[in-house]
Coordinates of C-alpha atoms in Angstrom, one line a residue:
M1 CA 24.8 -49.9 -8.3
K2 CA 24.5 -46.1 -7.7
K3 CA 21.7 -45.9 -10.2
Q4 CA 19.8 -48.7 -8.5
I5 CA 20.3 -47.0 -5.1
F6 CA 19.0 -43.7 -6.5
K7 CA 15.9 -45.4 -8.0
V8 CA 15.1 -47.0 -4.7
W9 CA 15.5 -43.7 -3.0
M10 CA 13.2 -42.0 -5.5
I11 CA 10.5 -44.6 -4.8
L12 CA 10.8 -44.0 -1.1
A13 CA 10.8 -40.2 -1.5
A14 CA 7.6 -40.5 -3.6
F15 CA 5.9 -42.3 -0.7
C16 CA 7.2 -39.7 1.8
T17 CA 5.9 -36.9 -0.5
Q18 CA 2.5 -38.5 -1.0
G19 CA 2.2 -39.1 2.7
I20 CA -1.4 -39.0 4.0
N21 CA -3.0 -36.9 1.3
G22 CA -6.5 -38.1 2.1
Q23 CA -6.4 -37.2 5.8
T24 CA -6.3 -33.4 5.7
E25 CA -9.4 -31.6 7.1
L26 CA -9.0 -28.5 4.9
T27 CA -8.6 -29.3 1.3
S28 CA -7.8 -26.9 -1.6
D29 CA -11.4 -27.1 -2.8
A30 CA -12.7 -26.3 0.7
Y31 CA -10.4 -23.2 0.8
K32 CA -11.6 -22.0 -2.6
N33 CA -15.2 -22.2 -1.5
S34 CA -14.7 -20.6 1.9
Q35 CA -14.5 -16.9 2.9
L36 CA -10.9 -15.7 2.8
N37 CA -9.5 -15.3 6.2
D38 CA -5.9 -15.4 7.5
S39 CA -6.4 -18.2 10.0
L40 CA -7.8 -20.5 7.3
A41 CA -5.1 -19.5 4.9
F42 CA -2.4 -20.3 7.4
R43 CA -4.0 -23.7 8.2
N44 CA -4.2 -24.6 4.5
I45 CA -0.6 -23.4 3.9
Y46 CA 0.6 -25.6 6.8
N47 CA -1.4 -28.6 5.7
E48 CA -0.3 -28.3 2.1
A49 CA 3.4 -28.1 3.2
M50 CA 3.3 -30.9 5.7
L51 CA 0.8 -33.4 4.1
R52 CA 1.4 -32.9 0.4
G53 CA 4.8 -31.2 0.3
H54 CA 7.1 -31.4 -2.7
S55 CA 10.2 -29.7 -1.4
Y56 CA 12.0 -32.7 0.0
A57 CA 11.6 -34.8 -3.1
R58 CA 12.6 -31.9 -5.4
L59 CA 15.7 -31.2 -3.3
G60 CA 16.6 -34.9 -3.4
E61 CA 16.5 -34.8 -7.2
L62 CA 18.6 -31.6 -7.3
C63 CA 21.2 -33.1 -5.0
K64 CA 21.4 -36.6 -6.4
K65 CA 20.7 -36.0 -10.1
V66 CA 22.7 -32.8 -10.4
G67 CA 24.9 -32.5 -7.3
S68 CA 27.2 -29.6 -6.8
R69 CA 26.6 -26.4 -8.9
L70 CA 29.7 -24.2 -8.9
S71 CA 29.1 -21.1 -11.1
G72 CA 30.4 -21.5 -14.6
S73 CA 30.6 -25.3 -14.4
D74 CA 28.8 -27.8 -16.5
Q75 CA 27.1 -29.1 -13.4
A76 CA 25.6 -25.7 -12.8
E77 CA 24.3 -25.5 -16.3
K78 CA 22.8 -29.0 -16.0
G79 CA 21.2 -27.8 -12.8
I80 CA 19.7 -24.8 -14.4
E81 CA 18.0 -26.9 -17.1
W82 CA 16.7 -29.2 -14.4
A83 CA 15.3 -26.2 -12.6
V84 CA 13.5 -24.8 -15.7
N85 CA 12.0 -28.2 -16.5
M86 CA 11.0 -28.8 -12.9
L87 CA 9.3 -25.3 -12.5
N88 CA 7.6 -25.7 -15.9
S89 CA 6.0 -28.9 -14.7
Y90 CA 4.0 -26.9 -12.1
H91 CA 2.4 -24.7 -14.7
F92 CA 3.1 -21.4 -13.1
D93 CA 2.1 -18.3 -15.1
S94 CA 5.6 -17.9 -16.4
V95 CA 9.0 -19.6 -16.1
Y96 CA 12.1 -18.2 -17.8
K97 CA 15.9 -17.8 -17.6
Q98 CA 17.6 -14.5 -17.1
P99 CA 21.1 -14.5 -18.7
V100 CA 24.0 -13.7 -16.4
L101 CA 27.7 -13.7 -17.2
V102 CA 29.5 -15.5 -14.4
P103 CA 33.1 -16.2 -13.4
R104 CA 34.6 -19.6 -14.0
W105 CA 37.1 -21.1 -11.4
E106 CA 38.0 -24.7 -11.5
R107 CA 39.6 -26.8 -8.7
G108 CA 41.5 -29.1 -11.1
E109 CA 43.0 -32.3 -9.8
Q110 CA 42.6 -33.2 -6.2
D111 CA 44.1 -30.7 -3.8
A112 CA 47.2 -32.0 -2.0
V113 CA 48.4 -30.6 1.3
K114 CA 51.0 -32.7 3.0
L115 CA 52.7 -32.6 6.4
E116 CA 56.2 -33.7 7.2
S117 CA 56.9 -33.8 10.9
P118 CA 59.7 -35.8 12.5
Y119 CA 58.1 -35.3 15.9
L120 CA 54.8 -36.7 14.8
T121 CA 56.5 -39.6 13.0
K122 CA 58.2 -40.5 16.3
I123 CA 54.9 -40.3 18.2
L124 CA 53.2 -42.6 15.6
K125 CA 55.8 -45.2 16.2
D126 CA 55.3 -45.1 19.9
R127 CA 51.7 -45.6 21.1
E128 CA 52.6 -44.7 24.7
A129 CA 54.1 -41.4 23.6
M130 CA 51.0 -40.8 21.5
A131 CA 48.7 -41.4 24.5
A132 CA 50.9 -39.1 26.6
A133 CA 50.9 -36.4 23.9
N134 CA 47.1 -36.5 23.7
V135 CA 46.8 -36.0 27.5
K136 CA 49.1 -33.0 27.2
I137 CA 47.2 -31.6 24.2
N138 CA 43.9 -31.9 26.1
Q139 CA 45.2 -30.4 29.3
V140 CA 47.4 -27.7 28.0
A141 CA 46.5 -26.7 24.4
F142 CA 42.7 -27.1 24.6
P143 CA 41.6 -26.9 28.2
N144 CA 38.1 -25.8 27.4
S145 CA 37.4 -28.0 24.4
P146 CA 35.9 -31.6 24.4
N147 CA 39.0 -33.4 23.1
P148 CA 39.4 -31.6 19.7
I149 CA 42.3 -33.8 18.8
M150 CA 40.3 -37.0 19.0
E151 CA 39.3 -37.2 15.4
C152 CA 42.8 -36.4 14.3
E153 CA 44.1 -39.3 16.4
A154 CA 41.5 -41.6 14.9
F155 CA 42.5 -40.4 11.4
L156 CA 46.1 -41.1 12.1
E157 CA 45.4 -44.5 13.6
Q158 CA 43.0 -45.7 11.0
N159 CA 44.5 -44.3 7.8
L160 CA 48.3 -44.0 8.3
K161 CA 51.3 -46.1 8.8
P162 CA 54.2 -44.3 10.6
S163 CA 55.4 -42.2 7.7
K164 CA 57.5 -39.1 7.0
V165 CA 54.8 -37.5 4.9
I166 CA 51.1 -37.3 5.8
D167 CA 48.2 -36.3 3.6
L168 CA 46.0 -33.7 5.4
P169 CA 42.3 -33.1 4.8
A170 CA 42.3 -29.8 2.9
T171 CA 40.6 -28.0 0.1
A172 CA 41.6 -25.1 -2.1
L173 CA 39.6 -21.9 -1.5
G174 CA 37.5 -20.7 -4.4
G175 CA 39.5 -18.2 -6.4
S176 CA 42.9 -19.4 -5.3
V177 CA 45.7 -19.6 -7.7
G178 CA 47.4 -22.9 -8.3
G179 CA 51.0 -23.7 -7.3
K180 CA 53.4 -26.2 -5.8
I181 CA 55.3 -25.1 -2.7
S182 CA 57.0 -26.4 0.4
A183 CA 58.0 -24.5 3.5
G184 CA 58.0 -24.3 7.3
L185 CA 54.7 -23.3 9.0
V186 CA 54.0 -20.2 11.1
V187 CA 50.8 -20.1 13.1
V188 CA 48.9 -16.9 13.5
K189 CA 45.7 -16.3 15.5
T190 CA 45.1 -12.6 15.2
R191 CA 45.7 -9.9 12.6
S192 CA 47.9 -7.9 15.0
Q193 CA 50.0 -11.0 15.7
L194 CA 50.4 -11.5 11.9
D195 CA 51.5 -7.9 11.3
S196 CA 54.0 -8.1 14.2
L197 CA 55.6 -11.2 12.9
G198 CA 55.5 -9.9 9.3
K199 CA 57.3 -6.7 10.2
M200 CA 60.0 -8.7 11.9
G201 CA 60.5 -10.7 8.6
L202 CA 59.3 -14.0 10.2
L203 CA 56.7 -14.8 7.5
S204 CA 59.0 -14.5 4.5
G205 CA 59.4 -17.7 2.7
K206 CA 56.9 -19.4 5.0
I207 CA 53.4 -20.9 4.8
V208 CA 51.1 -19.2 7.3
L209 CA 48.3 -21.0 9.1
L210 CA 45.6 -18.5 10.0
A211 CA 44.1 -20.4 13.0
A212 CA 41.4 -18.1 14.4
S213 CA 38.3 -20.1 15.4
M214 CA 34.6 -19.1 15.7
D215 CA 33.8 -17.7 19.1
E216 CA 31.8 -20.4 20.8
A217 CA 30.5 -17.9 23.4
I218 CA 28.4 -16.1 20.7
L219 CA 24.9 -17.6 20.5
N220 CA 24.3 -16.4 16.9
T221 CA 26.6 -18.6 14.8
F222 CA 26.3 -16.2 11.9
Q223 CA 27.7 -13.5 14.1
A224 CA 30.5 -15.8 15.2
Y225 CA 31.2 -16.7 11.5
G226 CA 31.4 -13.0 10.6
G227 CA 34.0 -12.6 13.3
C228 CA 36.6 -14.8 11.7
V229 CA 35.7 -15.3 8.0
N230 CA 37.9 -12.4 7.0
Q231 CA 41.0 -14.7 7.4
R232 CA 39.5 -16.9 4.7
V233 CA 38.5 -14.0 2.4
N234 CA 41.6 -11.9 2.8
G235 CA 44.2 -14.3 4.0
A236 CA 46.4 -14.0 1.0
N237 CA 46.2 -10.2 1.0
W238 CA 47.4 -10.2 4.6
C239 CA 50.2 -12.6 4.2
S240 CA 51.6 -12.1 0.7
P241 CA 53.0 -8.6 1.3
Y242 CA 55.1 -10.0 4.1
G243 CA 56.8 -12.5 1.8
A244 CA 54.7 -15.6 2.7
I245 CA 54.5 -18.1 -0.2
G246 CA 51.3 -19.8 0.8
V247 CA 48.4 -19.8 3.3
L248 CA 46.4 -22.4 5.2
V249 CA 43.2 -21.3 6.9
R250 CA 41.4 -23.1 9.8
S251 CA 38.0 -24.0 8.3
V252 CA 35.2 -21.7 9.5
S253 CA 33.0 -24.1 11.3
N254 CA 31.7 -24.8 14.8
R255 CA 32.3 -28.5 14.4
C256 CA 35.6 -30.2 15.2
D257 CA 36.1 -32.9 12.5
L258 CA 38.1 -33.9 9.4
H259 CA 36.0 -32.2 6.7
P260 CA 37.6 -29.0 5.3
H261 CA 35.3 -26.1 4.4
T262 CA 36.0 -24.2 1.2
G263 CA 34.7 -20.7 0.4
V264 CA 35.6 -17.6 -1.6
T265 CA 39.0 -15.8 -1.3
H266 CA 40.3 -13.0 -3.4
Y267 CA 43.4 -11.0 -4.2
E268 CA 43.8 -7.3 -4.2
K269 CA 45.2 -5.8 -7.5
D270 CA 48.6 -4.9 -5.9
V271 CA 49.1 -8.2 -4.1
K272 CA 51.1 -11.1 -5.5
P273 CA 48.7 -14.1 -5.6
I274 CA 49.8 -17.1 -3.5
P275 CA 48.1 -20.5 -3.0
I276 CA 45.5 -20.6 -0.2
A277 CA 43.6 -23.6 1.1
A278 CA 41.5 -24.5 4.1
V279 CA 42.3 -27.4 6.5
A280 CA 39.8 -29.3 8.6
T281 CA 39.3 -27.8 12.1
S282 CA 40.8 -30.7 14.0
V283 CA 43.8 -30.7 11.6
A284 CA 44.3 -27.0 12.3
D285 CA 44.2 -27.6 16.0
M286 CA 46.7 -30.4 15.7
L287 CA 49.0 -28.2 13.6
V288 CA 48.9 -25.4 16.2
W289 CA 50.2 -27.9 18.8
L290 CA 52.7 -29.5 16.5
V291 CA 54.4 -26.3 15.5
S292 CA 55.2 -25.6 19.1
N293 CA 56.8 -29.0 19.4
D294 CA 58.5 -29.6 16.1
P295 CA 60.8 -26.8 14.6
Q296 CA 61.5 -29.1 11.6
L297 CA 57.8 -29.3 10.6
K298 CA 57.2 -28.7 6.9
I299 CA 54.0 -28.3 4.8
S300 CA 53.8 -29.0 1.1
M301 CA 50.9 -27.6 -1.0
D302 CA 50.1 -28.7 -4.6
L303 CA 47.0 -26.9 -5.9
Q304 CA 46.0 -27.3 -9.6
C305 CA 43.2 -24.7 -9.6
K306 CA 42.8 -22.1 -12.3
T307 CA 40.5 -19.3 -13.4
L308 CA 39.0 -19.5 -16.9
A309 CA 37.1 -17.1 -19.1
D310 CA 33.7 -16.0 -17.9
R311 CA 30.7 -18.1 -19.0
M312 CA 27.1 -17.2 -19.8
S313 CA 24.7 -18.7 -17.2
A314 CA 21.3 -17.6 -15.8
N315 CA 19.0 -16.9 -13.0
V316 CA 15.9 -19.0 -13.1
I317 CA 12.5 -17.3 -12.4
A318 CA 9.0 -18.6 -11.9
Q319 CA 6.0 -16.4 -11.1
T320 CA 2.3 -16.1 -10.5
T321 CA 0.7 -13.0 -11.8
G322 CA -1.1 -10.7 -9.4
E323 CA -4.8 -10.1 -9.9
K324 CA -5.0 -6.5 -8.5
S325 CA -1.6 -5.1 -9.2
P326 CA 0.2 -7.4 -11.7
N327 CA 3.0 -4.9 -12.4
E328 CA 4.0 -4.8 -8.7
I329 CA 6.4 -7.6 -7.8
I330 CA 7.3 -9.4 -4.6
S331 CA 10.6 -11.3 -5.2
F332 CA 11.7 -14.2 -3.0
G333 CA 14.3 -16.9 -3.5
G334 CA 17.7 -18.4 -2.7
H335 CA 20.9 -18.9 -4.6
F336 CA 21.1 -21.8 -7.0
D337 CA 24.9 -22.1 -7.2
S338 CA 27.0 -24.0 -4.6
W339 CA 30.6 -24.9 -4.0
D340 CA 32.0 -28.0 -5.6
E341 CA 32.3 -29.7 -2.2
G342 CA 29.1 -31.7 -1.2
E343 CA 25.8 -31.2 -3.0
G344 CA 24.8 -27.7 -1.9
A345 CA 21.8 -29.1 0.0
H346 CA 21.6 -26.6 2.8
D347 CA 23.6 -23.9 1.0
D348 CA 21.4 -23.1 -0.8
G349 CA 19.3 -25.8 -2.3
A350 CA 17.1 -25.5 0.8
G351 CA 16.6 -21.8 0.2
C352 CA 15.6 -22.4 -3.4
M353 CA 13.1 -25.1 -2.3
H354 CA 11.6 -22.7 0.3
A355 CA 10.9 -20.2 -2.4
F356 CA 9.6 -22.7 -5.1
E357 CA 7.5 -24.5 -2.6
A358 CA 6.0 -21.3 -1.2
L359 CA 4.9 -20.4 -4.8
R360 CA 3.6 -23.9 -5.3
I361 CA 1.7 -24.0 -2.0
L362 CA -0.1 -20.7 -2.6
K363 CA -1.1 -21.9 -6.0
A364 CA -2.2 -25.3 -4.8
I365 CA -4.5 -23.9 -2.1
G366 CA -6.2 -21.6 -4.6
Y367 CA -4.8 -18.3 -3.3
K368 CA -5.1 -15.5 -5.8
P369 CA -2.3 -12.9 -5.0
K370 CA -2.9 -9.2 -5.3
H371 CA 0.6 -8.6 -6.5
T372 CA 2.9 -10.7 -8.8
L373 CA 4.8 -13.3 -6.8
R374 CA 8.2 -14.0 -8.3
C375 CA 10.4 -17.0 -7.2
V376 CA 14.0 -16.5 -8.1
F377 CA 16.9 -19.0 -8.1
W378 CA 19.9 -16.6 -8.2
I379 CA 23.2 -17.8 -9.7
N380 CA 26.7 -17.0 -8.6
E381 CA 26.2 -15.9 -5.0
E382 CA 29.1 -17.8 -3.7
N383 CA 31.9 -16.3 -5.8
G384 CA 30.7 -13.1 -7.4
L385 CA 27.1 -12.1 -6.6
R386 CA 26.6 -11.5 -10.3
G387 CA 23.1 -13.1 -10.3
G388 CA 21.7 -10.7 -7.7
T389 CA 23.5 -7.8 -9.3
E390 CA 22.2 -8.5 -12.8
Y391 CA 18.7 -9.1 -11.5
A392 CA 18.7 -5.7 -9.8
R393 CA 20.2 -4.0 -12.9
L394 CA 17.6 -5.5 -15.3
A395 CA 14.8 -4.7 -12.9
Q396 CA 15.8 -1.0 -12.9
M397 CA 16.5 -1.0 -16.6
N398 CA 13.1 -2.5 -17.4
R399 CA 11.4 -0.2 -14.9
E400 CA 9.9 -3.0 -12.9
V401 CA 8.0 -2.0 -9.8
H402 CA 9.4 -4.1 -6.9
I403 CA 7.5 -3.7 -3.7
A404 CA 9.2 -6.2 -1.4
A405 CA 11.9 -9.0 -1.4
L406 CA 12.6 -12.0 0.8
E407 CA 15.7 -14.2 0.8
S408 CA 16.4 -17.6 2.4
D409 CA 20.1 -18.5 2.6
R410 CA 20.6 -20.0 6.1
G411 CA 19.9 -23.6 5.5
G412 CA 16.9 -25.9 5.8
F413 CA 16.7 -26.1 9.6
T414 CA 13.7 -25.5 11.9
P415 CA 12.2 -22.0 11.5
Q416 CA 13.0 -19.5 14.2
G417 CA 11.4 -16.4 12.7
F418 CA 12.1 -13.6 10.2
G419 CA 14.1 -10.4 10.1
V420 CA 11.8 -7.7 8.7
D421 CA 12.6 -4.1 7.7
S422 CA 11.2 -1.5 10.1
S423 CA 8.9 -0.1 7.4
L424 CA 6.9 -3.4 7.3
L425 CA 7.5 -4.8 10.8
A426 CA 4.5 -3.2 12.5
D427 CA 2.1 -4.6 9.8
V428 CA 3.7 -8.1 10.0
V429 CA 3.6 -8.2 13.8
K430 CA -0.2 -8.3 13.6
F431 CA 0.2 -11.9 12.5
Q432 CA 2.5 -13.0 15.3
H433 CA -0.3 -14.8 17.2
L434 CA -1.1 -16.8 14.1
L435 CA 2.5 -17.7 13.5
N436 CA 2.8 -18.7 17.1
Q437 CA 0.3 -21.5 16.5
Y438 CA 2.8 -23.1 14.2
G439 CA 5.9 -22.4 16.2
F440 CA 7.4 -20.3 13.4
G441 CA 9.3 -18.0 15.8
S442 CA 9.7 -14.3 16.4
L443 CA 9.5 -11.3 14.1
E444 CA 12.4 -8.9 14.6
K445 CA 13.9 -5.9 13.0
G446 CA 16.3 -6.8 10.3
G447 CA 15.9 -8.2 6.8
G448 CA 18.1 -8.5 3.8
G449 CA 20.5 -10.9 2.2
A450 CA 23.4 -11.1 -0.3
D451 CA 21.3 -11.7 -3.4
I452 CA 18.6 -9.1 -2.6
G453 CA 21.3 -6.6 -1.4
P454 CA 21.8 -5.1 -4.9
L455 CA 18.0 -4.8 -5.2
K456 CA 18.0 -2.8 -2.0
K457 CA 20.3 -0.3 -3.7
S458 CA 18.0 0.1 -6.6
Y459 CA 14.8 0.2 -4.5
P460 CA 15.9 1.6 -1.1
N461 CA 12.5 2.3 0.2
I462 CA 10.9 -1.1 -0.2
P463 CA 10.8 -3.7 2.7
F464 CA 13.2 -6.6 2.8
V465 CA 12.8 -9.8 4.8
S466 CA 15.1 -12.6 5.7
F467 CA 14.1 -16.1 6.8
I468 CA 15.8 -17.2 10.0
P469 CA 16.1 -20.9 10.8
D470 CA 17.9 -22.5 13.7
P471 CA 21.6 -21.5 13.2
Q472 CA 23.3 -23.9 15.5
R473 CA 24.2 -26.7 13.0
Y474 CA 24.5 -24.7 9.8
F475 CA 28.3 -24.2 9.9
D476 CA 28.8 -27.9 10.6
V477 CA 28.2 -28.5 6.8
H478 CA 28.6 -25.0 5.3
H479 CA 30.8 -25.2 2.2
A480 CA 31.9 -28.8 3.1
E481 CA 31.6 -32.2 1.5
T482 CA 29.1 -33.0 4.3
D483 CA 26.5 -30.5 2.8
V484 CA 24.5 -33.3 1.2
F485 CA 20.9 -34.3 0.9
E486 CA 21.1 -36.7 3.8
S487 CA 22.0 -33.8 6.1
V488 CA 18.5 -32.2 5.5
N489 CA 15.6 -33.2 7.8
K490 CA 12.4 -33.6 5.8
R491 CA 10.1 -32.2 8.5
E492 CA 12.4 -29.2 9.2
L493 CA 12.6 -28.4 5.5
E494 CA 8.8 -28.5 5.1
L495 CA 8.3 -26.3 8.2
G496 CA 10.5 -23.8 6.6
C497 CA 8.5 -23.9 3.3
A498 CA 5.3 -23.3 5.3
A499 CA 6.8 -20.4 7.1
V500 CA 8.1 -18.7 3.9
A501 CA 4.7 -19.3 2.2
M502 CA 2.9 -17.7 5.2
M503 CA 5.3 -14.7 5.1
I504 CA 4.7 -14.2 1.4
Y505 CA 1.0 -14.3 2.0
I506 CA 1.4 -11.7 4.8
I507 CA 3.4 -9.4 2.6
D508 CA 1.0 -9.7 -0.2
Q509 CA -2.0 -9.0 2.0
Q510 CA -0.4 -6.1 3.9
L511 CA 1.0 -4.1 1.0
P512 CA -1.5 -1.9 -0.8

C-alpha cells in the first residue's frame, strides 16, 4: 500500500515539476542569444526555478525513498548513493564523493519514558477534577500561554485509561548513553537554580527536568533557540556531578505539542555519563505543574542507545568549472545528514536542494560562470561536524583556492534575505533593487554557518554568506518526527532556490 501511495505521489510531483513549461517568456535559448545583463539573468533564474523547478520533486525522492539520514547509519549511506546518482543525472562537469570518517550512534529499541503519578491517576478517574485542574493550570501555572496543557489533556483522554503508569512522548538525545533508571523528579529552570539545589544535595539520586523554554519575546527564533539549547547540549554535564542519575530536557521548540525534539548532547571527559532524553513541550509543562502537586511522582527511563565504532562515509560534491578562473572556487551547500526522527526535510534536505537547484538553474539558463561553482552536501553536521571539518582540511592540503562560501541550513521557508560578510556586503548591496523585485529580502552584515565554519578558519579573508528564510516555523519541526516532506511548501522551497541561485550569480560576478 505504501509503495502504491508513493507511486501516485511521484506522478503528481512530476506534474507539479513540469508545470507550465511552455508559458515562460524568457527561455534558456533566448538567454544564450541575448546580451548578458543582471536583470535578464535574474528573470531567467526566477522563471527557471518557479516554472521548471526540480527541487521539490528531488526533495520528495530524498525524503520518501531514503528518509532519515543519521550519520553512520545505513540510511545515510543509501542517501549518499542516491545523491551521487541524482547529481550525475544532470551532467555537471564533475560529481564525486569525498571520504569522511563519521561517528556512529544508534538509538536502539524504542525509547521508553514513563510517568507514575498517584495525583494524576486520581484526576484521570474524576473528570470534574480534571476540568478544575485544567482551569488552575491555565490561570496559575501558565497565565501568559494559550492553554499549553490542552494537547496533553487530549493525549490523556484519547490514549489512556486511568493507570498508574503513563508512557510519555520522549526521545533520547543523540549521543546519550543507554540505561534503565527510576527516580523522583526535580524541576529546574535556570542554571543558577540547578547549582543551588545541587549544592544542597537535592539532586542526588534524582532525575532532573531542565524546563527552560525559548523566549517568545525574541523575534529571531534562532536567537531564542541559542538562549536555551545549552540545557540540551550540556544537561548531563551540569546534573551528573551533583549525583543526578538521569536528565529530561524540555524540547527546544516554539510549538506546544506532543512531538519531542532530539538533538546532540555530549559528556565531558571527567563527567559520569547518565541517560538524557527530551520530552515534548506540552509534556514538560505538565510535569512542571505535576511536580508541585504530587510529591510521590516518579519517572522511569529505559534507553537502549549505544555508540559504535566510527564508519567511513562521505561528502557529496557536484561542480561547474569556471571559464575565466577555473581554479578559484565558490562553495555552497547544506548538510546531508539528519536526525533519525522525521525525514530531515527542512533540516537540512531543503538546504541541499537550494544548493543543487542553484547549480542546476545556472546551468539550465546557459550561464557560464567565471569561477568554479561547487555544490556540497556535507555529512555529519548534526553530531560531529566532521564533514565540514574534513572538507576544509582537504581544501587546504590540496591548496585549493577558495574565494567565497555560502550555506543554507535554516529550512525551506520563504526567503527573507542573506547575511553577508562586510568584505562583500558593499558589492552585493548594489543588487538590492533587483532582489527587491522578487521579494527576496534584505542584505545584512553577517554570514557563515556550521559547515563552512571550518573553512573560515582555513581561509579567514574570504567572504561568507548565509541564506536567511522566515524563521518563525522552523523550530516547530526542527529535530522532530514532524520534519517530513509534507511540511515543506513547494513554492517557498522554489523561491529559496531562486534566491540562492541569484546570490551565487552575484558573488561570481562581483569577485574578480
